[in-house]
């Protein structure tokens, strides 16, 4: 699929589908919609009315143009209410258009950017490119039959002269390309999340990471159990020891060219449990069906590293993945075991299903030896997080200070669904162990918070750190405008924006 900017009149584009939008509230039809509708004597508005089209996000109407027009069809997509029309609405609009175009077998599409107050035009162009690529995503890697190649080949991104006043073509083109690179990272994360646990075990995850590193010129290192032993990563090794698939610690590095020693250094740390059976604290049959997604944090880290390598911000970035499979076995760790972490803290393991925090504790210790200025970990850590926030929103934990500032700026642009949660000091006592420095579970209450407090014990004093519990949003339960049911690649976009934020390349206000 090839995306390019289009500055001629969109309505004269010789394409299979013209995609345009309409708002759900008083803002009503966009100028492009109105112009086309007028040339059709109101037939487009009538068709929308007949279909009970209300301009809601995800809603769309396909309209066949009369013969003699340069384009064959029009897809009208709902933009939602005008006052809520931010970057995410733009992304969904583009995704919805791409999906609708593919459904009617279109090979070419011209899509109206629909600029509006509330977001800078360069951000809109980026979000639109992301939406087209994400909406077109499918996971076909394991199918041997009935695989239909994606019909959509060319996409023209239409901008009217008024919207681009004051912007250079180069600026617009790089915004478009930025969106494509970010989407490619998200798509990689989706693939990894969708892969079944017999295919994507820790060694395979390391191999796929190596391939990304090779193609994108990233530094790459993988620790085998022997090397992890030397590094005292006994918690991580412990989680993996019940599986025939060996654990791995995966480490990718992005080095900005020509940057000095004083650039910010980020570490992204991902939970990479390729399957979570719970270990000896075995999950129920129902509880483990979805557990191939337990490497969603690792997927986000790898996707973000790929996008960062393509975007080249002036920051140094480490991507660290703690990969293991959590299985019951004669050699598995037991409830009651006490294990010393890489950092030297002894941990009493009372539930082997609370394994993510064990792997992350050692991966965080490894990450901090790299002297980062900012550390972000991502993990499908707790079911409790989904009880608190639902299936589509993630929890974000961080203290006030430099991390809060940077993370919130990144979150603001990515518009991924997070909710800030408290690192409640009063809950710390539930992690006190009778026999060791700490135990790996609390009581029933505040399970996502106590998991975050456990991790905090392994973060050095004064470190700028954020913990993202992404258990819910890594997997979509149903199809939506920006993708099918399945892996979502959640987290990639916020990580990329964080790297851009700390590189200082994002101007406070764009024209
Ligand atoms: N990977 C799970 C959390 C999870 C559950 C993610 C459902 C996505 C969907 C994690 O390892 C886990 O099992 N957590 C336990 C912790 C408990 C034993 C303290 C949980 O949430 O039940
Ligand atoms: Mn578990
Ligand atoms: Zn888990």
PDB file of C-alpha atoms in Angstrom, residues 72-271:
ATOM      1  CA  UNK A  72     -16.678   5.126  -8.588  1.00  0.00           C
ATOM      2  CA  UNK A  73     -17.824   5.309  -4.997  1.00  0.00           C
ATOM      3  CA  UNK A  74     -17.930   7.489  -1.930  1.00  0.00           C
ATOM      4  CA  UNK A  75     -17.562   6.271   1.633  1.00  0.00           C
ATOM      5  CA  UNK A  76     -18.961   8.665   4.204  1.00  0.00           C
ATOM      6  CA  UNK A  77     -17.526   7.978   7.668  1.00  0.00           C
ATOM      7  CA  UNK A  78     -18.789   9.231  11.000  1.00  0.00           C
ATOM      8  CA  UNK A  79     -16.406  11.660  12.715  1.00  0.00           C
ATOM      9  CA  UNK A  80     -18.278  11.824  16.007  1.00  0.00           C
ATOM     10  CA  UNK A  81     -19.151  15.137  17.665  1.00  0.00           C
ATOM     11  CA  UNK A  82     -17.176  18.112  16.338  1.00  0.00           C
ATOM     12  CA  UNK A  83     -16.044  19.223  19.786  1.00  0.00           C
ATOM     13  CA  UNK A  84     -14.511  15.786  20.457  1.00  0.00           C
ATOM     14  CA  UNK A  85     -12.775  15.606  17.109  1.00  0.00           C
ATOM     15  CA  UNK A  86      -9.194  15.062  18.249  1.00  0.00           C
ATOM     16  CA  UNK A  87      -6.385  12.947  16.874  1.00  0.00           C
ATOM     17  CA  UNK A  88      -7.977   9.676  17.928  1.00  0.00           C
ATOM     18  CA  UNK A  89     -11.151  10.551  16.035  1.00  0.00           C
ATOM     19  CA  UNK A  90      -9.025  11.253  12.957  1.00  0.00           C
ATOM     20  CA  UNK A  91      -7.273   7.888  13.347  1.00  0.00           C
ATOM     21  CA  UNK A  92     -10.588   6.040  13.708  1.00  0.00           C
ATOM     22  CA  UNK A  93     -12.060   7.871  10.739  1.00  0.00           C
ATOM     23  CA  UNK A  94      -9.150   6.846   8.512  1.00  0.00           C
ATOM     24  CA  UNK A  95      -9.268   3.273   9.820  1.00  0.00           C
ATOM     25  CA  UNK A  96     -12.983   3.052   9.174  1.00  0.00           C
ATOM     26  CA  UNK A  97     -12.497   4.391   5.625  1.00  0.00           C
ATOM     27  CA  UNK A  98      -9.721   1.907   4.863  1.00  0.00           C
ATOM     28  CA  UNK A  99     -11.788  -1.011   6.160  1.00  0.00           C
ATOM     29  CA  UNK A 100     -14.854   0.055   4.194  1.00  0.00           C
ATOM     30  CA  UNK A 101     -12.770   0.561   1.031  1.00  0.00           C
ATOM     31  CA  UNK A 102     -11.202  -2.880   1.391  1.00  0.00           C
ATOM     32  CA  UNK A 103     -14.633  -4.432   1.894  1.00  0.00           C
ATOM     33  CA  UNK A 104     -15.827  -3.191  -1.492  1.00  0.00           C
ATOM     34  CA  UNK A 105     -12.572  -4.381  -3.097  1.00  0.00           C
ATOM     35  CA  UNK A 106     -11.238  -0.886  -3.806  1.00  0.00           C
ATOM     36  CA  UNK A 107      -7.659  -0.663  -5.044  1.00  0.00           C
ATOM     37  CA  UNK A 108      -7.363   3.102  -4.759  1.00  0.00           C
ATOM     38  CA  UNK A 109      -8.768   5.591  -2.281  1.00  0.00           C
ATOM     39  CA  UNK A 110      -8.585   9.338  -1.866  1.00  0.00           C
ATOM     40  CA  UNK A 111      -9.282  10.465   1.678  1.00  0.00           C
ATOM     41  CA  UNK A 112     -10.149  13.932   2.919  1.00  0.00           C
ATOM     42  CA  UNK A 113      -8.002  14.996   5.893  1.00  0.00           C
ATOM     43  CA  UNK A 114     -10.817  17.017   7.530  1.00  0.00           C
ATOM     44  CA  UNK A 115      -8.765  19.576   9.407  1.00  0.00           C
ATOM     45  CA  UNK A 116     -10.377  21.274  12.402  1.00  0.00           C
ATOM     46  CA  UNK A 117      -9.486  23.308  15.441  1.00  0.00           C
ATOM     47  CA  UNK A 118      -8.411  21.224  18.377  1.00  0.00           C
ATOM     48  CA  UNK A 119      -5.398  19.498  16.840  1.00  0.00           C
ATOM     49  CA  UNK A 120      -2.489  20.675  14.669  1.00  0.00           C
ATOM     50  CA  UNK A 121      -2.645  19.684  11.022  1.00  0.00           C
ATOM     51  CA  UNK A 122       0.672  17.781  11.117  1.00  0.00           C
ATOM     52  CA  UNK A 123      -0.691  15.663  13.946  1.00  0.00           C
ATOM     53  CA  UNK A 124      -3.836  15.018  11.892  1.00  0.00           C
ATOM     54  CA  UNK A 125      -1.827  13.890   8.876  1.00  0.00           C
ATOM     55  CA  UNK A 126       0.213  11.533  11.097  1.00  0.00           C
ATOM     56  CA  UNK A 127      -2.944  10.144  12.740  1.00  0.00           C
ATOM     57  CA  UNK A 128      -4.597   9.676   9.370  1.00  0.00           C
ATOM     58  CA  UNK A 129      -1.667   7.664   8.019  1.00  0.00           C
ATOM     59  CA  UNK A 130      -1.706   5.579  11.205  1.00  0.00           C
ATOM     60  CA  UNK A 131      -5.439   4.990  10.836  1.00  0.00           C
ATOM     61  CA  UNK A 132      -5.196   3.805   7.231  1.00  0.00           C
ATOM     62  CA  UNK A 133      -2.461   1.284   8.097  1.00  0.00           C
ATOM     63  CA  UNK A 134      -4.036   0.122  11.338  1.00  0.00           C
ATOM     64  CA  UNK A 135      -7.518  -0.191   9.868  1.00  0.00           C
ATOM     65  CA  UNK A 136      -6.035  -2.326   7.078  1.00  0.00           C
ATOM     66  CA  UNK A 137      -4.326  -4.680   9.526  1.00  0.00           C
ATOM     67  CA  UNK A 138      -5.041  -8.377   9.339  1.00  0.00           C
ATOM     68  CA  UNK A 139      -3.317 -11.367  10.880  1.00  0.00           C
ATOM     69  CA  UNK A 140      -2.900 -13.955   8.138  1.00  0.00           C
ATOM     70  CA  UNK A 141       0.518 -15.382   8.968  1.00  0.00           C
ATOM     71  CA  UNK A 142      -0.889 -18.790   9.935  1.00  0.00           C
ATOM     72  CA  UNK A 143      -3.581 -19.239   7.311  1.00  0.00           C
ATOM     73  CA  UNK A 144      -2.962 -21.527   4.384  1.00  0.00           C
ATOM     74  CA  UNK A 145      -6.243 -20.982   2.555  1.00  0.00           C
ATOM     75  CA  UNK A 146      -8.788 -18.297   1.783  1.00  0.00           C
ATOM     76  CA  UNK A 147      -6.175 -15.594   2.244  1.00  0.00           C
ATOM     77  CA  UNK A 148      -7.242 -12.605   0.232  1.00  0.00           C
ATOM     78  CA  UNK A 149      -4.454 -10.113  -0.360  1.00  0.00           C
ATOM     79  CA  UNK A 150      -5.332  -6.589   0.703  1.00  0.00           C
ATOM     80  CA  UNK A 151      -7.019  -4.897  -2.242  1.00  0.00           C
ATOM     81  CA  UNK A 152      -6.065  -1.326  -1.334  1.00  0.00           C
ATOM     82  CA  UNK A 153      -2.882  -0.326  -3.187  1.00  0.00           C
ATOM     83  CA  UNK A 154      -2.810   3.444  -3.318  1.00  0.00           C
ATOM     84  CA  UNK A 155      -4.120   6.034  -0.888  1.00  0.00           C
ATOM     85  CA  UNK A 156      -4.150   9.730  -1.681  1.00  0.00           C
ATOM     86  CA  UNK A 157      -4.278  11.961   1.364  1.00  0.00           C
ATOM     87  CA  UNK A 158      -6.182  15.070   0.367  1.00  0.00           C
ATOM     88  CA  UNK A 159      -5.460  18.438   1.947  1.00  0.00           C
ATOM     89  CA  UNK A 160      -7.115  21.634   0.879  1.00  0.00           C
ATOM     90  CA  UNK A 161      -4.955  24.705   0.299  1.00  0.00           C
ATOM     91  CA  UNK A 162      -6.435  26.573   3.262  1.00  0.00           C
ATOM     92  CA  UNK A 163      -5.524  23.855   5.736  1.00  0.00           C
ATOM     93  CA  UNK A 164      -1.907  23.662   4.697  1.00  0.00           C
ATOM     94  CA  UNK A 165      -1.273  27.405   4.561  1.00  0.00           C
ATOM     95  CA  UNK A 166       2.128  28.101   6.110  1.00  0.00           C
ATOM     96  CA  UNK A 167       3.299  24.487   5.955  1.00  0.00           C
ATOM     97  CA  UNK A 168       5.919  23.144   3.581  1.00  0.00           C
ATOM     98  CA  UNK A 169       5.418  20.012   1.541  1.00  0.00           C
ATOM     99  CA  UNK A 170       8.405  18.489   3.327  1.00  0.00           C
ATOM    100  CA  UNK A 171       6.764  18.989   6.729  1.00  0.00           C
ATOM    101  CA  UNK A 172       3.582  17.344   5.570  1.00  0.00           C
ATOM    102  CA  UNK A 173       5.412  14.494   3.919  1.00  0.00           C
ATOM    103  CA  UNK A 174       7.413  13.759   7.057  1.00  0.00           C
ATOM    104  CA  UNK A 175       4.224  13.798   9.166  1.00  0.00           C
ATOM    105  CA  UNK A 176       2.722  11.259   6.757  1.00  0.00           C
ATOM    106  CA  UNK A 177       5.826   9.096   6.915  1.00  0.00           C
ATOM    107  CA  UNK A 178       5.950   9.382  10.700  1.00  0.00           C
ATOM    108  CA  UNK A 179       2.429   7.964  10.856  1.00  0.00           C
ATOM    109  CA  UNK A 180       3.422   5.091   8.583  1.00  0.00           C
ATOM    110  CA  UNK A 181       6.474   4.212  10.693  1.00  0.00           C
ATOM    111  CA  UNK A 182       4.537   4.346  13.950  1.00  0.00           C
ATOM    112  CA  UNK A 183       1.802   2.157  12.462  1.00  0.00           C
ATOM    113  CA  UNK A 184       4.397  -0.356  11.324  1.00  0.00           C
ATOM    114  CA  UNK A 185       5.587  -0.664  14.912  1.00  0.00           C
ATOM    115  CA  UNK A 186       2.016  -1.128  16.130  1.00  0.00           C
ATOM    116  CA  UNK A 187       1.410  -3.782  13.473  1.00  0.00           C
ATOM    117  CA  UNK A 188       4.527  -5.671  14.545  1.00  0.00           C
ATOM    118  CA  UNK A 189       3.294  -5.638  18.151  1.00  0.00           C
ATOM    119  CA  UNK A 190      -0.104  -6.944  16.993  1.00  0.00           C
ATOM    120  CA  UNK A 191       1.495  -9.803  15.071  1.00  0.00           C
ATOM    121  CA  UNK A 192       3.539 -10.845  18.097  1.00  0.00           C
ATOM    122  CA  UNK A 193       0.497 -10.699  20.376  1.00  0.00           C
ATOM    123  CA  UNK A 194      -1.605 -12.726  17.954  1.00  0.00           C
ATOM    124  CA  UNK A 195       0.972 -15.469  17.479  1.00  0.00           C
ATOM    125  CA  UNK A 196       0.078 -18.656  19.366  1.00  0.00           C
ATOM    126  CA  UNK A 197       2.200 -19.754  22.316  1.00  0.00           C
ATOM    127  CA  UNK A 198       3.535 -22.885  20.585  1.00  0.00           C
ATOM    128  CA  UNK A 199       5.005 -20.706  17.840  1.00  0.00           C
ATOM    129  CA  UNK A 200       6.063 -17.675  19.869  1.00  0.00           C
ATOM    130  CA  UNK A 201       8.031 -19.094  22.804  1.00  0.00           C
ATOM    131  CA  UNK A 202      10.862 -17.103  24.426  1.00  0.00           C
ATOM    132  CA  UNK A 203      13.532 -18.288  21.969  1.00  0.00           C
ATOM    133  CA  UNK A 204      11.330 -17.424  18.980  1.00  0.00           C
ATOM    134  CA  UNK A 205      10.616 -14.000  20.504  1.00  0.00           C
ATOM    135  CA  UNK A 206      14.368 -13.450  20.782  1.00  0.00           C
ATOM    136  CA  UNK A 207      14.833 -14.542  17.153  1.00  0.00           C
ATOM    137  CA  UNK A 208      12.179 -12.141  15.959  1.00  0.00           C
ATOM    138  CA  UNK A 209      13.756  -9.352  18.007  1.00  0.00           C
ATOM    139  CA  UNK A 210      17.119 -10.164  16.420  1.00  0.00           C
ATOM    140  CA  UNK A 211      15.575  -9.831  12.962  1.00  0.00           C
ATOM    141  CA  UNK A 212      14.128  -6.418  13.841  1.00  0.00           C
ATOM    142  CA  UNK A 213      17.512  -5.340  15.206  1.00  0.00           C
ATOM    143  CA  UNK A 214      19.242  -6.467  12.017  1.00  0.00           C
ATOM    144  CA  UNK A 215      16.854  -4.748   9.617  1.00  0.00           C
ATOM    145  CA  UNK A 216      16.747  -1.521  11.613  1.00  0.00           C
ATOM    146  CA  UNK A 217      20.374  -1.337  12.661  1.00  0.00           C
ATOM    147  CA  UNK A 218      19.733  -1.670  16.394  1.00  0.00           C
ATOM    148  CA  UNK A 219      22.185  -3.072  18.923  1.00  0.00           C
ATOM    149  CA  UNK A 220      21.170  -6.564  20.004  1.00  0.00           C
ATOM    150  CA  UNK A 221      22.003  -8.871  22.856  1.00  0.00           C
ATOM    151  CA  UNK A 222      20.261 -11.934  24.225  1.00  0.00           C
ATOM    152  CA  UNK A 223      21.057 -13.629  27.521  1.00  0.00           C
ATOM    153  CA  UNK A 224      20.647 -17.401  27.745  1.00  0.00           C
ATOM    154  CA  UNK A 225      19.919 -19.035  31.135  1.00  0.00           C
ATOM    155  CA  UNK A 226      23.657 -19.535  31.704  1.00  0.00           C
ATOM    156  CA  UNK A 227      24.307 -15.814  31.288  1.00  0.00           C
ATOM    157  CA  UNK A 228      21.235 -14.927  33.319  1.00  0.00           C
ATOM    158  CA  UNK A 229      22.635 -17.128  36.072  1.00  0.00           C
ATOM    159  CA  UNK A 230      25.851 -15.119  36.004  1.00  0.00           C
ATOM    160  CA  UNK A 231      23.773 -11.947  36.296  1.00  0.00           C
ATOM    161  CA  UNK A 232      21.895 -13.358  39.318  1.00  0.00           C
ATOM    162  CA  UNK A 233      18.523 -13.129  37.580  1.00  0.00           C
ATOM    163  CA  UNK A 234      17.095 -15.861  39.797  1.00  0.00           C
ATOM    164  CA  UNK A 235      13.524 -14.571  39.821  1.00  0.00           C
ATOM    165  CA  UNK A 236      13.340 -14.510  36.041  1.00  0.00           C
ATOM    166  CA  UNK A 237      15.026 -17.927  35.826  1.00  0.00           C
ATOM    167  CA  UNK A 238      12.672 -19.249  38.492  1.00  0.00           C
ATOM    168  CA  UNK A 239       9.587 -18.314  36.506  1.00  0.00           C
ATOM    169  CA  UNK A 240      11.004 -20.069  33.447  1.00  0.00           C
ATOM    170  CA  UNK A 241      12.254 -23.221  35.144  1.00  0.00           C
ATOM    171  CA  UNK A 242       8.973 -25.131  34.877  1.00  0.00           C
ATOM    172  CA  UNK A 243       8.982 -24.958  31.097  1.00  0.00           C
ATOM    173  CA  UNK A 244      10.775 -26.907  28.396  1.00  0.00           C
ATOM    174  CA  UNK A 245      11.102 -23.608  26.575  1.00  0.00           C
ATOM    175  CA  UNK A 246      14.050 -21.773  28.095  1.00  0.00           C
ATOM    176  CA  UNK A 247      13.716 -18.165  29.251  1.00  0.00           C
ATOM    177  CA  UNK A 248      15.610 -15.317  27.587  1.00  0.00           C
ATOM    178  CA  UNK A 249      16.525 -11.742  28.461  1.00  0.00           C
ATOM    179  CA  UNK A 250      16.396  -9.699  25.274  1.00  0.00           C
ATOM    180  CA  UNK A 251      18.143  -6.331  24.981  1.00  0.00           C
ATOM    181  CA  UNK A 252      17.941  -3.973  22.003  1.00  0.00           C
ATOM    182  CA  UNK A 253      19.654  -0.596  21.814  1.00  0.00           C
ATOM    183  CA  UNK A 254      18.929   2.421  19.665  1.00  0.00           C
ATOM    184  CA  UNK A 255      21.883   4.779  19.409  1.00  0.00           C
ATOM    185  CA  UNK A 256      21.209   8.225  17.885  1.00  0.00           C
ATOM    186  CA  UNK A 257      23.862   9.243  15.372  1.00  0.00           C
ATOM    187  CA  UNK A 258      26.122  12.088  16.351  1.00  0.00           C
ATOM    188  CA  UNK A 259      24.468  12.643  19.722  1.00  0.00           C
ATOM    189  CA  UNK A 260      26.681  13.330  22.724  1.00  0.00           C
ATOM    190  CA  UNK A 261      26.723  11.635  26.087  1.00  0.00           C
ATOM    191  CA  UNK A 262      24.240  14.073  27.564  1.00  0.00           C
ATOM    192  CA  UNK A 263      21.106  12.990  25.657  1.00  0.00           C
ATOM    193  CA  UNK A 264      18.297  11.404  27.716  1.00  0.00           C
ATOM    194  CA  UNK A 265      18.532   7.634  28.013  1.00  0.00           C
ATOM    195  CA  UNK A 266      15.273   5.718  28.024  1.00  0.00           C
ATOM    196  CA  UNK A 267      14.719   2.127  29.029  1.00  0.00           C
ATOM    197  CA  UNK A 268      11.525   0.377  27.922  1.00  0.00           C
ATOM    198  CA  UNK A 269      11.012  -2.840  29.879  1.00  0.00           C
ATOM    199  CA  UNK A 270       8.411  -5.373  28.729  1.00  0.00           C
ATOM    200  CA  UNK A 271       6.844  -8.414  30.363  1.00  0.00           C
TER     201      UNK A 271
END
